[in-house]
Amino acid sequence: MAELFDDLYRELILDHYRRPRNHGELPDAPIRVEGVNPVCGDEIHLDLKVADGAIADIGFWGHGCSISQSSASMLTDRLKGCPVEEAERVMQKVRAMLMEGADPDAEI
């Protein structure tokens, strides 16, 4: 069973890497953030447009390994159209998992 999940995980990562969602700069975006991993040099830039309390549009660009690029694609895919409050909860949860090893199923 673990091998099946490994294969699905690899397939999902490669799909987002080869066909990234929301890839590209949004030149007129009022919100722009960036992240750089100083260890490996991966770099991600996010542009956001918010309207009526929701993420109306989101785009990313940068360079790095397939995991970083796929993660950015999955993140933008998940957040596009979300209310800002929900997006903030998702980001808190991701940050807690990455920085603190929190349980992904735990409520924040």
GROMACS .gro file of C-alpha atoms in nm:
model
  108
    1MET     CA    1   0.000   0.000   0.000
    2ALA     CA    2   0.285   0.241   0.079
    3GLU     CA    3   0.421   0.191  -0.271
    4LEU     CA    4   0.084   0.294  -0.417
    5PHE     CA    5   0.088   0.618  -0.216
    6ASP     CA    6   0.449   0.684  -0.317
    7ASP     CA    7   0.353   0.644  -0.683
    8LEU     CA    8   0.051   0.873  -0.646
    9TYR     CA    9   0.263   1.132  -0.465
   10ARG     CA   10   0.529   1.122  -0.737
   11GLU     CA   11   0.262   1.147  -1.006
   12LEU     CA   12   0.098   1.448  -0.839
   13ILE     CA   13   0.431   1.629  -0.790
   14LEU     CA   14   0.536   1.566  -1.150
   15ASP     CA   15   0.198   1.673  -1.286
   16HIS     CA   16   0.217   2.009  -1.106
   17TYR     CA   17   0.582   2.048  -1.205
   18ARG     CA   18   0.521   1.978  -1.574
   19ARG     CA   19   0.190   2.167  -1.592
   20PRO     CA   20   0.199   2.427  -1.315
   21ARG     CA   21  -0.126   2.597  -1.226
   22ASN     CA   22  -0.134   2.976  -1.191
   23HIS     CA   23   0.225   3.008  -1.310
   24GLY     CA   24   0.329   3.357  -1.406
   25GLU     CA   25   0.360   3.707  -1.279
   26LEU     CA   26   0.052   3.926  -1.227
   27PRO     CA   27   0.203   4.264  -1.321
   28ASP     CA   28  -0.072   4.476  -1.164
   29ALA     CA   29  -0.108   4.269  -0.844
   30PRO     CA   30  -0.123   4.490  -0.535
   31ILE     CA   31   0.019   4.214  -0.311
   32ARG     CA   32   0.356   4.058  -0.386
   33VAL     CA   33   0.554   3.832  -0.153
   34GLU     CA   34   0.863   3.622  -0.204
   35GLY     CA   35   1.038   3.340  -0.031
   36VAL     CA   36   1.393   3.215  -0.071
   37ASN     CA   37   1.536   2.901   0.081
   38PRO     CA   38   1.890   3.002   0.182
   39VAL     CA   39   2.000   2.639   0.203
   40CYS     CA   40   1.926   2.537  -0.155
   41GLY     CA   41   1.848   2.865  -0.332
   42ASP     CA   42   1.489   2.782  -0.432
   43GLU     CA   43   1.296   3.103  -0.492
   44ILE     CA   44   0.920   3.159  -0.516
   45HIS     CA   45   0.736   3.486  -0.582
   46LEU     CA   46   0.360   3.511  -0.525
   47ASP     CA   47   0.129   3.779  -0.662
   48LEU     CA   48  -0.223   3.817  -0.524
   49LYS     CA   49  -0.532   4.013  -0.610
   50VAL     CA   50  -0.802   4.029  -0.345
   51ALA     CA   51  -1.160   4.134  -0.416
   52ASP     CA   52  -1.468   4.116  -0.194
   53GLY     CA   53  -1.274   3.939   0.081
   54ALA     CA   54  -1.148   3.653  -0.139
   55ILE     CA   55  -0.839   3.576  -0.344
   56ALA     CA   56  -0.958   3.674  -0.690
   57ASP     CA   57  -0.633   3.587  -0.867
   58ILE     CA   58  -0.298   3.445  -0.770
   59GLY     CA   59   0.017   3.370  -0.963
   60PHE     CA   60   0.367   3.244  -0.888
   61TRP     CA   61   0.705   3.236  -1.054
   62GLY     CA   62   1.058   3.160  -0.953
   63HIS     CA   63   1.308   2.880  -0.979
   64GLY     CA   64   1.397   2.573  -0.784
   65CYS     CA   65   1.353   2.200  -0.760
   66SER     CA   66   1.043   2.012  -0.869
   67ILE     CA   67   0.918   1.995  -0.509
   68SER     CA   68   0.929   2.374  -0.456
   69GLN     CA   69   0.772   2.453  -0.792
   70SER     CA   70   0.505   2.185  -0.752
   71SER     CA   71   0.428   2.304  -0.400
   72ALA     CA   72   0.377   2.658  -0.523
   73SER     CA   73   0.147   2.531  -0.797
   74MET     CA   74  -0.058   2.327  -0.548
   75LEU     CA   75  -0.074   2.616  -0.302
   76THR     CA   76  -0.202   2.862  -0.562
   77ASP     CA   77  -0.449   2.604  -0.691
   78ARG     CA   78  -0.581   2.557  -0.336
   79LEU     CA   79  -0.602   2.928  -0.248
   80LYS     CA   80  -0.745   3.078  -0.567
   81GLY     CA   81  -1.102   3.183  -0.498
   82CYS     CA   82  -1.078   3.121  -0.122
   83PRO     CA   83  -1.194   3.374   0.131
   84VAL     CA   84  -0.895   3.553   0.284
   85GLU     CA   85  -0.974   3.408   0.629
   86GLU     CA   86  -0.963   3.053   0.493
   87ALA     CA   87  -0.638   3.123   0.309
   88GLU     CA   88  -0.486   3.252   0.633
   89ARG     CA   89  -0.590   2.931   0.815
   90VAL     CA   90  -0.438   2.718   0.538
   91MET     CA   91  -0.113   2.913   0.556
   92GLN     CA   92  -0.099   2.882   0.936
   93LYS     CA   93  -0.152   2.508   0.908
   94VAL     CA   94   0.118   2.466   0.642
   95ARG     CA   95   0.360   2.679   0.843
   96ALA     CA   96   0.290   2.476   1.160
   97MET     CA   97   0.348   2.148   0.974
   98LEU     CA   98   0.673   2.268   0.817
   99MET     CA   99   0.820   2.461   1.107
  100GLU     CA  100   0.688   2.273   1.407
  101GLY     CA  101   0.608   1.926   1.277
  102ALA     CA  102   0.238   1.969   1.358
  103ASP     CA  103  -0.012   1.698   1.271
  104PRO     CA  104  -0.165   1.784   0.929
  105ASP     CA  105  -0.508   1.675   1.055
  106ALA     CA  106  -0.498   1.893   1.368
  107GLU     CA  107  -0.725   2.196   1.393
  108ILE     CA  108  -0.554   2.533   1.429
   0.00000   0.00000   0.00000
